[in-house]
PDB file of C-alpha atoms in Angstrom:
ATOM      1  CA  MET C1401     -18.544 -53.944 -10.930  1.00  0.00           C
ATOM      2  CA  LYS C1402     -17.312 -55.943  -8.200  1.00  0.00           C
ATOM      3  CA  ASN C1403     -14.645 -55.118  -6.008  1.00  0.00           C
ATOM      4  CA  PHE C1404     -11.992 -57.682  -5.544  1.00  0.00           C
ATOM      5  CA  ALA C1405     -12.414 -58.263  -1.928  1.00  0.00           C
ATOM      6  CA  ASP C1406     -16.030 -59.422  -2.387  1.00  0.00           C
ATOM      7  CA  LEU C1407     -15.082 -61.870  -4.781  1.00  0.00           C
ATOM      8  CA  THR C1408     -15.622 -65.775  -3.689  1.00  0.00           C
ATOM      9  CA  GLU C1409     -13.025 -68.377  -4.101  1.00  0.00           C
ATOM     10  CA  ARG C1410     -14.769 -69.770  -6.960  1.00  0.00           C
ATOM     11  CA  GLU C1411     -15.102 -66.174  -8.830  1.00  0.00           C
ATOM     12  CA  VAL C1412     -11.500 -65.556  -8.247  1.00  0.00           C
ATOM     13  CA  LEU C1413     -10.340 -68.829 -10.236  1.00  0.00           C
ATOM     14  CA  ALA C1414     -12.582 -68.036 -12.501  1.00  0.00           C
ATOM     15  CA  VAL C1415     -11.039 -64.672 -13.289  1.00  0.00           C
ATOM     16  CA  ALA C1416      -7.778 -65.886 -13.453  1.00  0.00           C
ATOM     17  CA  ILE C1417      -8.880 -68.781 -16.266  1.00  0.00           C
ATOM     18  CA  ALA C1418     -10.262 -66.214 -18.135  1.00  0.00           C
ATOM     19  CA  SER C1419      -7.341 -63.485 -17.458  1.00  0.00           C
ATOM     20  CA  GLU C1420      -5.268 -66.222 -18.796  1.00  0.00           C
ATOM     21  CA  GLU C1421      -6.815 -67.209 -21.971  1.00  0.00           C
ATOM     22  CA  GLU C1422      -7.002 -63.436 -22.636  1.00  0.00           C
ATOM     23  CA  ASP C1423      -3.344 -63.085 -22.170  1.00  0.00           C
ATOM     24  CA  SER C1424      -2.652 -65.930 -24.375  1.00  0.00           C
ATOM     25  CA  ARG C1425      -4.656 -64.802 -27.177  1.00  0.00           C
ATOM     26  CA  ILE C1426      -2.658 -61.286 -26.662  1.00  0.00           C
ATOM     27  CA  TYR C1427       0.850 -62.937 -26.880  1.00  0.00           C
ATOM     28  CA  MET C1428      -0.175 -64.827 -29.952  1.00  0.00           C
ATOM     29  CA  THR C1429      -1.589 -61.868 -31.456  1.00  0.00           C
ATOM     30  CA  PHE C1430       1.976 -60.228 -30.806  1.00  0.00           C
ATOM     31  CA  ALA C1431       3.745 -62.895 -32.280  1.00  0.00           C
ATOM     32  CA  GLU C1432       1.681 -63.374 -35.375  1.00  0.00           C
ATOM     33  CA  ASP C1433       1.837 -59.262 -35.835  1.00  0.00           C
ATOM     34  CA  LEU C1434       5.599 -59.318 -35.207  1.00  0.00           C
ATOM     35  CA  ALA C1435       6.464 -62.646 -37.412  1.00  0.00           C
ATOM     36  CA  GLY C1436       6.845 -60.638 -40.592  1.00  0.00           C
ATOM     37  CA  ARG C1437       8.984 -57.847 -39.193  1.00  0.00           C
ATOM     38  CA  TYR C1438      10.603 -59.294 -36.185  1.00  0.00           C
ATOM     39  CA  PRO C1439      10.531 -62.931 -36.575  1.00  0.00           C
ATOM     40  CA  ASP C1440      13.103 -63.876 -33.799  1.00  0.00           C
ATOM     41  CA  THR C1441      10.881 -61.587 -30.963  1.00  0.00           C
ATOM     42  CA  ALA C1442       7.867 -63.411 -32.196  1.00  0.00           C
ATOM     43  CA  LYS C1443       9.206 -66.516 -30.948  1.00  0.00           C
ATOM     44  CA  ILE C1444       9.577 -65.066 -27.468  1.00  0.00           C
ATOM     45  CA  PHE C1445       6.007 -64.241 -27.321  1.00  0.00           C
ATOM     46  CA  GLU C1446       5.084 -67.580 -28.915  1.00  0.00           C
ATOM     47  CA  GLU C1447       7.051 -69.240 -25.766  1.00  0.00           C
ATOM     48  CA  MET C1448       4.882 -66.554 -23.366  1.00  0.00           C
ATOM     49  CA  ALA C1449       1.550 -67.560 -24.913  1.00  0.00           C
ATOM     50  CA  GLU C1450       2.262 -71.377 -24.280  1.00  0.00           C
ATOM     51  CA  GLU C1451       3.211 -70.526 -20.609  1.00  0.00           C
ATOM     52  CA  GLU C1452      -0.178 -68.963 -20.083  1.00  0.00           C
ATOM     53  CA  ARG C1453      -1.900 -71.873 -21.561  1.00  0.00           C
ATOM     54  CA  GLY C1454      -0.334 -73.937 -18.996  1.00  0.00           C
ATOM     55  CA  HIS C1455      -1.099 -71.676 -16.558  1.00  0.00           C
ATOM     56  CA  ARG C1456      -4.974 -71.563 -17.798  1.00  0.00           C
ATOM     57  CA  HIS C1457      -4.515 -75.667 -17.961  1.00  0.00           C
ATOM     58  CA  ARG C1458      -3.344 -75.719 -13.993  1.00  0.00           C
ATOM     59  CA  LEU C1459      -6.560 -73.427 -13.098  1.00  0.00           C
ATOM     60  CA  LEU C1460      -9.206 -75.154 -15.011  1.00  0.00           C
ATOM     61  CA  GLU C1461      -7.820 -78.648 -13.012  1.00  0.00           C
ATOM     62  CA  THR C1462      -7.982 -76.952  -9.639  1.00  0.00           C
ATOM     63  CA  TYR C1463     -11.316 -75.472 -10.292  1.00  0.00           C
ATOM     64  CA  GLU C1464     -12.995 -78.544 -11.744  1.00  0.00           C
ATOM     65  CA  GLN C1465     -11.989 -80.397  -8.676  1.00  0.00           C
ATOM     66  CA  ARG C1466     -13.113 -77.891  -6.381  1.00  0.00           C
ATOM     67  CA  PHE C1467     -16.390 -76.409  -8.018  1.00  0.00           C
ATOM     68  CA  GLY C1468     -17.319 -78.866 -11.075  1.00  0.00           C
ATOM     69  CA  ALA C1469     -17.398 -78.025 -14.863  1.00  0.00           C
ATOM     70  CA  HIS C1470     -19.539 -74.555 -14.852  1.00  0.00           C
ATOM     71  CA  LEU C1471     -17.855 -71.430 -15.110  1.00  0.00           C
ATOM     72  CA  PRO C1472     -19.608 -68.219 -13.856  1.00  0.00           C
ATOM     73  CA  PRO C1473     -19.645 -65.601 -16.271  1.00  0.00           C
ATOM     74  CA  ILE C1474     -17.116 -63.342 -14.565  1.00  0.00           C
ATOM     75  CA  ARG C1475     -13.832 -61.566 -16.166  1.00  0.00           C
ATOM     76  CA  ARG C1476     -11.377 -59.026 -14.861  1.00  0.00           C
ATOM     77  CA  GLU C1477     -13.412 -56.451 -16.604  1.00  0.00           C
ATOM     78  CA  ASP C1478     -16.272 -57.022 -13.823  1.00  0.00           C
ATOM     79  CA  VAL C1479     -13.526 -56.640 -11.037  1.00  0.00           C
ATOM     80  CA  LYS C1480     -12.371 -52.941 -10.073  1.00  0.00           C
ATOM     81  CA  GLY C1481      -8.874 -51.970 -10.080  1.00  0.00           C
ATOM     82  CA  PHE C1482      -7.926 -54.204 -13.201  1.00  0.00           C
ATOM     83  CA  LEU C1483      -6.047 -52.290 -16.011  1.00  0.00           C
ATOM     84  CA  ARG C1484      -7.997 -52.153 -19.244  1.00  0.00           C
ATOM     85  CA  ARG C1485      -6.432 -54.449 -21.847  1.00  0.00           C
ATOM     86  CA  ARG C1486      -6.314 -52.836 -25.578  1.00  0.00           C
ATOM     87  CA  PRO C1487      -8.793 -54.743 -27.448  1.00  0.00           C
ATOM     88  CA  ILE C1488      -6.816 -57.110 -30.140  1.00  0.00           C
ATOM     89  CA  TRP C1489      -7.622 -55.041 -32.757  1.00  0.00           C
ATOM     90  CA  LEU C1490      -5.608 -51.962 -31.356  1.00  0.00           C
ATOM     91  CA  THR C1491      -2.641 -54.350 -31.094  1.00  0.00           C
ATOM     92  CA  LYS C1492      -1.762 -54.332 -34.755  1.00  0.00           C
ATOM     93  CA  ASN C1493       1.525 -52.838 -35.908  1.00  0.00           C
ATOM     94  CA  LEU C1494       2.232 -51.590 -32.481  1.00  0.00           C
ATOM     95  CA  PRO C1495       6.096 -50.590 -32.217  1.00  0.00           C
ATOM     96  CA  LEU C1496       8.380 -52.942 -30.495  1.00  0.00           C
ATOM     97  CA  ASP C1497       8.999 -51.056 -27.382  1.00  0.00           C
ATOM     98  CA  THR C1498       5.161 -50.508 -27.203  1.00  0.00           C
ATOM     99  CA  ILE C1499       4.770 -54.044 -26.976  1.00  0.00           C
ATOM    100  CA  ARG C1500       7.204 -54.812 -24.840  1.00  0.00           C
ATOM    101  CA  LYS C1501       5.996 -52.340 -22.355  1.00  0.00           C
ATOM    102  CA  GLU C1502       2.512 -53.800 -22.619  1.00  0.00           C
ATOM    103  CA  VAL C1503       3.774 -56.893 -21.680  1.00  0.00           C
ATOM    104  CA  GLU C1504       5.646 -55.931 -18.858  1.00  0.00           C
ATOM    105  CA  THR C1505       2.264 -54.062 -17.495  1.00  0.00           C
ATOM    106  CA  MET C1506       0.376 -57.514 -18.186  1.00  0.00           C
ATOM    107  CA  GLU C1507       2.964 -59.460 -15.884  1.00  0.00           C
ATOM    108  CA  LEU C1508       2.964 -57.188 -13.136  1.00  0.00           C
ATOM    109  CA  GLU C1509      -0.589 -56.661 -12.960  1.00  0.00           C
ATOM    110  CA  ALA C1510      -1.025 -60.737 -13.117  1.00  0.00           C
ATOM    111  CA  GLU C1511       1.685 -61.387 -10.496  1.00  0.00           C
ATOM    112  CA  ARG C1512      -0.268 -58.771  -7.825  1.00  0.00           C
ATOM    113  CA  PHE C1513      -3.280 -60.317  -8.776  1.00  0.00           C
ATOM    114  CA  TYR C1514      -2.111 -64.093  -7.995  1.00  0.00           C
ATOM    115  CA  SER C1515      -0.586 -62.589  -4.534  1.00  0.00           C
ATOM    116  CA  LYS C1516      -3.620 -60.957  -3.413  1.00  0.00           C
ATOM    117  CA  ALA C1517      -6.049 -63.708  -4.350  1.00  0.00           C
ATOM    118  CA  ALA C1518      -3.589 -66.437  -2.691  1.00  0.00           C
ATOM    119  CA  GLU C1519      -3.810 -64.208   0.678  1.00  0.00           C
ATOM    120  CA  LYS C1520      -7.421 -64.535   0.888  1.00  0.00           C
ATOM    121  CA  ALA C1521      -7.812 -68.159  -0.501  1.00  0.00           C
ATOM    122  CA  GLU C1522      -9.464 -70.722   2.091  1.00  0.00           C
ATOM    123  CA  ASP C1523      -8.432 -73.879   0.231  1.00  0.00           C
ATOM    124  CA  VAL C1524      -4.521 -75.133   1.278  1.00  0.00           C
ATOM    125  CA  GLY C1525      -4.695 -76.554  -2.638  1.00  0.00           C
ATOM    126  CA  VAL C1526      -5.919 -73.170  -4.422  1.00  0.00           C
ATOM    127  CA  ARG C1527      -3.473 -71.109  -2.050  1.00  0.00           C
ATOM    128  CA  ARG C1528      -0.830 -73.309  -2.956  1.00  0.00           C
ATOM    129  CA  LEU C1529      -1.439 -72.903  -6.795  1.00  0.00           C
ATOM    130  CA  LEU C1530      -2.165 -69.222  -6.618  1.00  0.00           C
ATOM    131  CA  GLY C1531       1.143 -68.712  -4.935  1.00  0.00           C
ATOM    132  CA  ASP C1532       2.836 -70.700  -7.294  1.00  0.00           C
ATOM    133  CA  LEU C1533       1.480 -68.807 -10.255  1.00  0.00           C
ATOM    134  CA  ALA C1534       2.086 -65.304  -8.698  1.00  0.00           C
ATOM    135  CA  GLU C1535       5.601 -66.361  -8.597  1.00  0.00           C
ATOM    136  CA  GLU C1536       5.705 -67.831 -12.013  1.00  0.00           C
ATOM    137  CA  GLU C1537       4.375 -64.240 -13.351  1.00  0.00           C
ATOM    138  CA  LYS C1538       6.951 -62.427 -11.429  1.00  0.00           C
ATOM    139  CA  GLY C1539       9.298 -64.739 -13.268  1.00  0.00           C
ATOM    140  CA  HIS C1540       8.163 -64.059 -16.776  1.00  0.00           C
ATOM    141  CA  GLU C1541      10.222 -61.069 -17.016  1.00  0.00           C
ATOM    142  CA  LYS C1542      13.365 -63.217 -16.417  1.00  0.00           C
ATOM    143  CA  LEU C1543      11.931 -65.628 -18.876  1.00  0.00           C
ATOM    144  CA  ALA C1544      11.725 -62.638 -21.505  1.00  0.00           C
ATOM    145  CA  VAL C1545      15.127 -61.701 -20.916  1.00  0.00           C
ATOM    146  CA  LYS C1546      16.493 -65.394 -20.859  1.00  0.00           C
ATOM    147  CA  LEU C1547      14.576 -65.929 -24.036  1.00  0.00           C
ATOM    148  CA  THR C1548      15.839 -62.717 -25.653  1.00  0.00           C
ATOM    149  CA  GLY C1549      19.347 -63.671 -24.746  1.00  0.00           C
ATOM    150  CA  GLU C1550      19.317 -67.026 -26.252  1.00  0.00           C
ATOM    151  CA  ILE C1551      17.051 -65.908 -29.488  1.00  0.00           C
ATOM    152  CA  LEU C1552      18.089 -62.008 -29.944  1.00  0.00           C
ATOM    153  CA  LYS C1553      21.898 -62.876 -30.985  1.00  0.00           C
ATOM    154  CA  PRO C1554      23.811 -59.158 -31.790  1.00  0.00           C
ATOM    155  CA  ASP C1555      23.058 -60.033 -35.732  1.00  0.00           C
ATOM    156  CA  VAL C1556      19.495 -60.403 -34.794  1.00  0.00           C
ATOM    157  CA  ARG C1557      19.318 -57.188 -32.537  1.00  0.00           C
ATOM    158  CA  ALA C1558      20.966 -55.248 -35.183  1.00  0.00           C
ATOM    159  CA  GLU C1559      18.555 -56.213 -37.791  1.00  0.00           C
ATOM    160  CA  GLU C1560      15.646 -55.822 -35.545  1.00  0.00           C
ATOM    161  CA  ASP C1561      16.830 -52.113 -34.877  1.00  0.00           C
ATOM    162  CA  ARG C1562      16.977 -51.491 -38.643  1.00  0.00           C
ATOM    163  CA  THR C1563      13.495 -52.717 -39.065  1.00  0.00           C
ATOM    164  CA  ARG C1564      12.509 -50.324 -36.115  1.00  0.00           C
ATOM    165  CA  ARG C1565      13.955 -47.523 -37.920  1.00  0.00           C
ATOM    166  CA  ARG C1566      12.383 -48.093 -41.000  1.00  0.00           C
ATOM    167  CA  MET C1567       8.682 -48.712 -39.283  1.00  0.00           C
ATOM    168  CA  PHE C1568       9.394 -45.382 -37.377  1.00  0.00           C
ATOM    169  CA  VAL C1569       9.962 -43.661 -40.766  1.00  0.00           C
ATOM    170  CA  LEU C1570       7.055 -45.392 -42.431  1.00  0.00           C
ATOM    171  CA  GLN C1571       4.759 -44.626 -39.652  1.00  0.00           C
ATOM    172  CA  TYR C1572       5.969 -41.466 -38.529  1.00  0.00           C
ATOM    173  CA  VAL C1573       8.706 -39.147 -40.559  1.00  0.00           C
ATOM    174  CA  GLN C1574       6.757 -40.305 -43.719  1.00  0.00           C
ATOM    175  CA  PRO C1575       3.279 -39.039 -43.299  1.00  0.00           C
ATOM    176  CA  GLY C1576       4.687 -35.980 -41.283  1.00  0.00           C
ATOM    177  CA  LEU C1577       7.364 -35.123 -43.678  1.00  0.00           C
ATOM    178  CA  ALA C1578       4.266 -35.325 -46.716  1.00  0.00           C
ATOM    179  CA  GLY C1579       2.242 -32.969 -44.401  1.00  0.00           C
ATOM    180  CA  LEU C1580       5.038 -30.694 -43.741  1.00  0.00           C
ATOM    181  CA  MET C1581       5.632 -30.305 -47.260  1.00  0.00           C
ATOM    182  CA  ASP C1582       2.302 -29.728 -48.210  1.00  0.00           C
ATOM    183  CA  GLY C1583       1.402 -27.382 -45.714  1.00  0.00           C
ATOM    184  CA  SER C1584       4.909 -25.172 -45.865  1.00  0.00           C
ATOM    185  CA  VAL C1585       4.739 -25.211 -50.090  1.00  0.00           C
ATOM    186  CA  SER C1586       0.873 -25.474 -51.189  1.00  0.00           C
ATOM    187  CA  THR C1587       0.055 -22.620 -48.899  1.00  0.00           C
ATOM    188  CA  LEU C1588       2.712 -20.539 -50.118  1.00  0.00           C
ATOM    189  CA  ALA C1589       0.798 -19.272 -53.178  1.00  0.00           C
ATOM    190  CA  PRO C1590      -2.596 -18.444 -51.779  1.00  0.00           C
ATOM    191  CA  LEU C1591      -0.916 -16.641 -48.650  1.00  0.00           C
ATOM    192  CA  PHE C1592       1.415 -14.324 -50.449  1.00  0.00           C
ATOM    193  CA  ALA C1593      -1.253 -13.673 -53.208  1.00  0.00           C
ATOM    194  CA  ALA C1594      -3.664 -12.421 -50.409  1.00  0.00           C
ATOM    195  CA  ALA C1595      -0.904 -10.509 -49.072  1.00  0.00           C
ATOM    196  CA  PHE C1596       0.066  -8.650 -52.031  1.00  0.00           C
ATOM    197  CA  ALA C1597      -3.264  -8.409 -53.272  1.00  0.00           C
ATOM    198  CA  THR C1598      -4.709  -6.703 -50.116  1.00  0.00           C
ATOM    199  CA  HIS C1599      -1.390  -5.268 -48.265  1.00  0.00           C
ATOM    200  CA  HIS C1600      -3.477  -5.936 -45.235  1.00  0.00           C
ATOM    201  CA  ASN C1601      -2.118  -8.421 -42.559  1.00  0.00           C
ATOM    202  CA  TRP C1602      -5.386  -9.585 -40.809  1.00  0.00           C
ATOM    203  CA  GLN C1603      -6.979 -10.620 -43.830  1.00  0.00           C
ATOM    204  CA  THR C1604      -3.997 -12.373 -45.367  1.00  0.00           C
ATOM    205  CA  PHE C1605      -3.717 -14.108 -41.729  1.00  0.00           C
ATOM    206  CA  LEU C1606      -7.361 -15.234 -42.221  1.00  0.00           C
ATOM    207  CA  VAL C1607      -6.366 -16.618 -46.000  1.00  0.00           C
ATOM    208  CA  GLY C1608      -3.428 -18.299 -44.417  1.00  0.00           C
ATOM    209  CA  LEU C1609      -5.372 -19.821 -41.406  1.00  0.00           C
ATOM    210  CA  ALA C1610      -7.888 -21.178 -43.534  1.00  0.00           C
ATOM    211  CA  ALA C1611      -5.505 -22.642 -46.040  1.00  0.00           C
ATOM    212  CA  SER C1612      -3.644 -24.148 -43.721  1.00  0.00           C
ATOM    213  CA  ILE C1613      -6.572 -25.772 -41.472  1.00  0.00           C
ATOM    214  CA  GLY C1614      -8.457 -26.954 -44.771  1.00  0.00           C
ATOM    215  CA  ALA C1615      -4.979 -28.418 -45.809  1.00  0.00           C
ATOM    216  CA  GLY C1616      -4.422 -30.127 -42.822  1.00  0.00           C
ATOM    217  CA  ILE C1617      -7.975 -31.449 -42.765  1.00  0.00           C
ATOM    218  CA  SER C1618      -7.911 -32.788 -46.537  1.00  0.00           C
ATOM    219  CA  MET C1619      -4.284 -34.215 -46.059  1.00  0.00           C
ATOM    220  CA  GLY C1620      -5.417 -36.073 -42.754  1.00  0.00           C
ATOM    221  CA  PHE C1621      -8.212 -37.878 -44.345  1.00  0.00           C
ATOM    222  CA  ALA C1622      -6.202 -38.570 -47.408  1.00  0.00           C
ATOM    223  CA  GLU C1623      -3.432 -40.142 -45.584  1.00  0.00           C
ATOM    224  CA  ALA C1624      -5.997 -42.224 -43.425  1.00  0.00           C
ATOM    225  CA  LEU C1625      -7.911 -43.496 -46.226  1.00  0.00           C
ATOM    226  CA  SER C1626      -5.132 -44.074 -48.326  1.00  0.00           C
ATOM    227  CA  ASP C1627      -3.541 -47.204 -46.490  1.00  0.00           C
ATOM    228  CA  ASP C1628      -4.838 -49.036 -43.773  1.00  0.00           C
ATOM    229  CA  GLY C1629      -1.570 -50.454 -42.729  1.00  0.00           C
ATOM    230  CA  SER C1630      -2.577 -54.075 -43.212  1.00  0.00           C
ATOM    231  CA  LEU C1631      -0.202 -54.772 -46.032  1.00  0.00           C
ATOM    232  CA  THR C1632       2.384 -52.261 -45.759  1.00  0.00           C
ATOM    233  CA  GLY C1633       2.865 -52.499 -42.013  1.00  0.00           C
ATOM    234  CA  ARG C1634       2.471 -48.704 -41.857  1.00  0.00           C
ATOM    235  CA  GLY C1635       0.668 -48.671 -38.604  1.00  0.00           C
ATOM    236  CA  SER C1636      -2.779 -47.115 -37.484  1.00  0.00           C
ATOM    237  CA  PRO C1637      -4.007 -45.125 -40.281  1.00  0.00           C
ATOM    238  CA  TRP C1638      -5.883 -42.575 -38.003  1.00  0.00           C
ATOM    239  CA  LEU C1639      -2.318 -42.056 -36.154  1.00  0.00           C
ATOM    240  CA  ARG C1640      -0.747 -41.753 -39.546  1.00  0.00           C
ATOM    241  CA  GLY C1641      -3.580 -39.203 -40.579  1.00  0.00           C
ATOM    242  CA  LEU C1642      -3.538 -37.534 -37.352  1.00  0.00           C
ATOM    243  CA  THR C1643       0.324 -36.477 -37.705  1.00  0.00           C
ATOM    244  CA  CYS C1644      -0.040 -35.810 -41.487  1.00  0.00           C
ATOM    245  CA  GLY C1645      -2.590 -33.190 -40.969  1.00  0.00           C
ATOM    246  CA  LEU C1646      -0.887 -31.540 -37.613  1.00  0.00           C
ATOM    247  CA  MET C1647       2.124 -31.099 -39.629  1.00  0.00           C
ATOM    248  CA  THR C1648       0.252 -29.861 -42.795  1.00  0.00           C
ATOM    249  CA  THR C1649      -1.495 -27.378 -40.367  1.00  0.00           C
ATOM    250  CA  LEU C1650       1.931 -26.257 -38.581  1.00  0.00           C
ATOM    251  CA  GLY C1651       3.817 -25.753 -42.337  1.00  0.00           C
ATOM    252  CA  GLY C1652       1.040 -23.258 -43.216  1.00  0.00           C
ATOM    253  CA  LEU C1653       0.918 -21.576 -39.782  1.00  0.00           C
ATOM    254  CA  GLY C1654       4.887 -21.192 -39.700  1.00  0.00           C
ATOM    255  CA  HIS C1655       4.427 -18.619 -42.356  1.00  0.00           C
ATOM    256  CA  THR C1656       0.789 -17.419 -41.758  1.00  0.00           C
ATOM    257  CA  ILE C1657       1.662 -16.106 -37.933  1.00  0.00           C
ATOM    258  CA  PRO C1658       4.000 -13.249 -39.040  1.00  0.00           C
ATOM    259  CA  TYR C1659       0.732 -11.377 -40.636  1.00  0.00           C
ATOM    260  CA  LEU C1660      -0.624 -11.241 -36.907  1.00  0.00           C
ATOM    261  CA  VAL C1661       1.443  -7.716 -37.149  1.00  0.00           C
ATOM    262  CA  PRO C1662      -1.305  -5.061 -36.434  1.00  0.00           C
ATOM    263  CA  ASP C1663      -2.132  -3.167 -39.342  1.00  0.00           C
ATOM    264  CA  ALA C1664      -1.699  -0.231 -37.369  1.00  0.00           C
ATOM    265  CA  TRP C1665       2.178  -0.325 -36.887  1.00  0.00           C
ATOM    266  CA  PRO C1666       4.475   1.497 -39.379  1.00  0.00           C
ATOM    267  CA  ASN C1667       5.164  -0.290 -42.336  1.00  0.00           C
ATOM    268  CA  ALA C1668       3.338  -3.767 -40.699  1.00  0.00           C
ATOM    269  CA  PHE C1669       2.787  -5.144 -44.243  1.00  0.00           C
ATOM    270  CA  TRP C1670       6.430  -5.321 -44.911  1.00  0.00           C
ATOM    271  CA  ILE C1671       7.425  -6.265 -41.464  1.00  0.00           C
ATOM    272  CA  ALA C1672       4.993  -9.251 -41.533  1.00  0.00           C
ATOM    273  CA  THR C1673       6.161 -10.065 -45.260  1.00  0.00           C
ATOM    274  CA  ALA C1674       9.515 -10.025 -44.184  1.00  0.00           C
ATOM    275  CA  ILE C1675       9.035 -12.567 -41.112  1.00  0.00           C
ATOM    276  CA  ALA C1676       7.079 -14.837 -43.041  1.00  0.00           C
ATOM    277  CA  GLY C1677       9.719 -15.024 -45.725  1.00  0.00           C
ATOM    278  CA  ILE C1678      12.369 -15.710 -43.335  1.00  0.00           C
ATOM    279  CA  VAL C1679      10.328 -18.328 -41.866  1.00  0.00           C
ATOM    280  CA  VAL C1680       9.521 -19.893 -45.348  1.00  0.00           C
ATOM    281  CA  PHE C1681      13.645 -20.181 -45.682  1.00  0.00           C
ATOM    282  CA  PHE C1682      13.554 -22.202 -42.631  1.00  0.00           C
ATOM    283  CA  GLU C1683      11.044 -24.147 -43.154  1.00  0.00           C
ATOM    284  CA  LEU C1684      12.213 -25.212 -46.592  1.00  0.00           C
ATOM    285  CA  TRP C1685      15.687 -26.280 -45.382  1.00  0.00           C
ATOM    286  CA  ALA C1686      14.118 -28.134 -42.486  1.00  0.00           C
ATOM    287  CA  ILE C1687      12.157 -30.319 -45.281  1.00  0.00           C
ATOM    288  CA  ALA C1688      15.570 -31.041 -47.157  1.00  0.00           C
ATOM    289  CA  PHE C1689      17.004 -31.955 -44.078  1.00  0.00           C
ATOM    290  CA  ILE C1690      14.599 -34.477 -43.019  1.00  0.00           C
ATOM    291  CA  ARG C1691      14.710 -35.906 -46.297  1.00  0.00           C
ATOM    292  CA  ALA C1692      18.042 -36.442 -46.533  1.00  0.00           C
ATOM    293  CA  ARG C1693      18.250 -37.596 -42.824  1.00  0.00           C
ATOM    294  CA  TYR C1694      15.494 -39.918 -43.087  1.00  0.00           C
ATOM    295  CA  MET C1695      14.555 -40.809 -46.697  1.00  0.00           C
ATOM    296  CA  ASP C1696      17.961 -41.310 -48.027  1.00  0.00           C
ATOM    297  CA  THR C1697      17.683 -38.290 -50.231  1.00  0.00           C
ATOM    298  CA  PRO C1698      20.697 -36.857 -51.102  1.00  0.00           C
ATOM    299  CA  PHE C1699      21.005 -33.381 -49.320  1.00  0.00           C
ATOM    300  CA  LEU C1700      21.772 -31.248 -52.298  1.00  0.00           C
ATOM    301  CA  GLN C1701      19.343 -32.904 -54.180  1.00  0.00           C
ATOM    302  CA  ALA C1702      16.737 -32.565 -51.507  1.00  0.00           C
ATOM    303  CA  VAL C1703      17.577 -28.834 -51.268  1.00  0.00           C
ATOM    304  CA  PHE C1704      17.250 -28.212 -54.967  1.00  0.00           C
ATOM    305  CA  GLN C1705      14.155 -30.365 -55.293  1.00  0.00           C
ATOM    306  CA  ILE C1706      12.459 -28.335 -52.072  1.00  0.00           C
ATOM    307  CA  VAL C1707      13.681 -24.893 -52.055  1.00  0.00           C
ATOM    308  CA  LEU C1708      13.491 -24.495 -55.747  1.00  0.00           C
ATOM    309  CA  GLY C1709      10.030 -25.847 -55.652  1.00  0.00           C
ATOM    310  CA  GLY C1710       9.039 -23.559 -52.853  1.00  0.00           C
ATOM    311  CA  ALA C1711      10.970 -20.489 -54.594  1.00  0.00           C
ATOM    312  CA  ILE C1712       8.523 -21.028 -57.487  1.00  0.00           C
ATOM    313  CA  VAL C1713       5.437 -21.309 -55.696  1.00  0.00           C
ATOM    314  CA  LEU C1714       6.255 -18.284 -53.970  1.00  0.00           C
ATOM    315  CA  ALA C1715       7.226 -16.243 -56.423  1.00  0.00           C
ATOM    316  CA  VAL C1716       3.713 -17.723 -58.606  1.00  0.00           C
ATOM    317  CA  GLY C1717       1.656 -16.326 -55.572  1.00  0.00           C
ATOM    318  CA  ILE C1718       3.465 -12.853 -55.441  1.00  0.00           C
ATOM    319  CA  LEU C1719       2.660 -12.160 -58.900  1.00  0.00           C
ATOM    320  CA  ILE C1720      -0.697 -13.257 -58.892  1.00  0.00           C
ATOM    321  CA  GLY C1721      -1.393 -11.079 -55.900  1.00  0.00           C
ATOM    322  CA  ALA C1722       0.470  -8.009 -57.539  1.00  0.00           C
ATOM    323  CA  ALA C1723      -1.274  -8.199 -60.973  1.00  0.00           C
TER     324      ALA C1723
END
């Protein structure tokens, strides 16, 4: 990689042209991705993509006047100090706030690049152009604010807020809740069956640990492979899978950890079982609350479904272990 200070004027212009091309594509990718979810915000990024294409055209004209038609094969990835852009395929289904922060970073970096490039430019025309572009990149944030004010009216903002909440539920709450439910409920039977079959805390802990981790891995892969997010807009499948897998494991570990109570303690088994029972109670009520809060399920219905279901699974585990 080359240091910025070592770039020639020709290479600086070539890097600027390549950067404007890439940024324009990124803005258009954002616009296309947001068109279905946030059509009014997508217009903002279309406007910004058009601005970047205008910058590229002016840079190309200056470059051809100074150095001819051939561009040297150098991009900002070849220069030290540039932040790495996300690959285009990683910009799909990003949350709106994440996209806006990404754009702010892009604008700030572009403004700094043009300011530094203008300082070292020797040709008056090139220096003027780079200085003008630095000011325009600095003004891009103002452009975004202006466009936001013009396009995102209060009713549009309210609709986008509702959409953002739905996307948050689809991308994070739903897979997390599915994992928590599976981890908290499905591991009850094997854990308490092992507990009442052995009356040994350490063996019970090992069974619960294996069940929790195994369920987490299984649920994580199942969630990641079930939907790539391209049609449903549910975001990165691997992020959803990771969320689901971690919450599944945590759900199982919640009532497994009490069995770390040493077997040497008096009444160790009953102490651990009592604590695990209390943990299960709070886990099931937490699941019911999350379902009522985010999944529009009536609270009493959520309590009936989750608490009753969990109690049945718990009872089955105890009966099997005590048989």
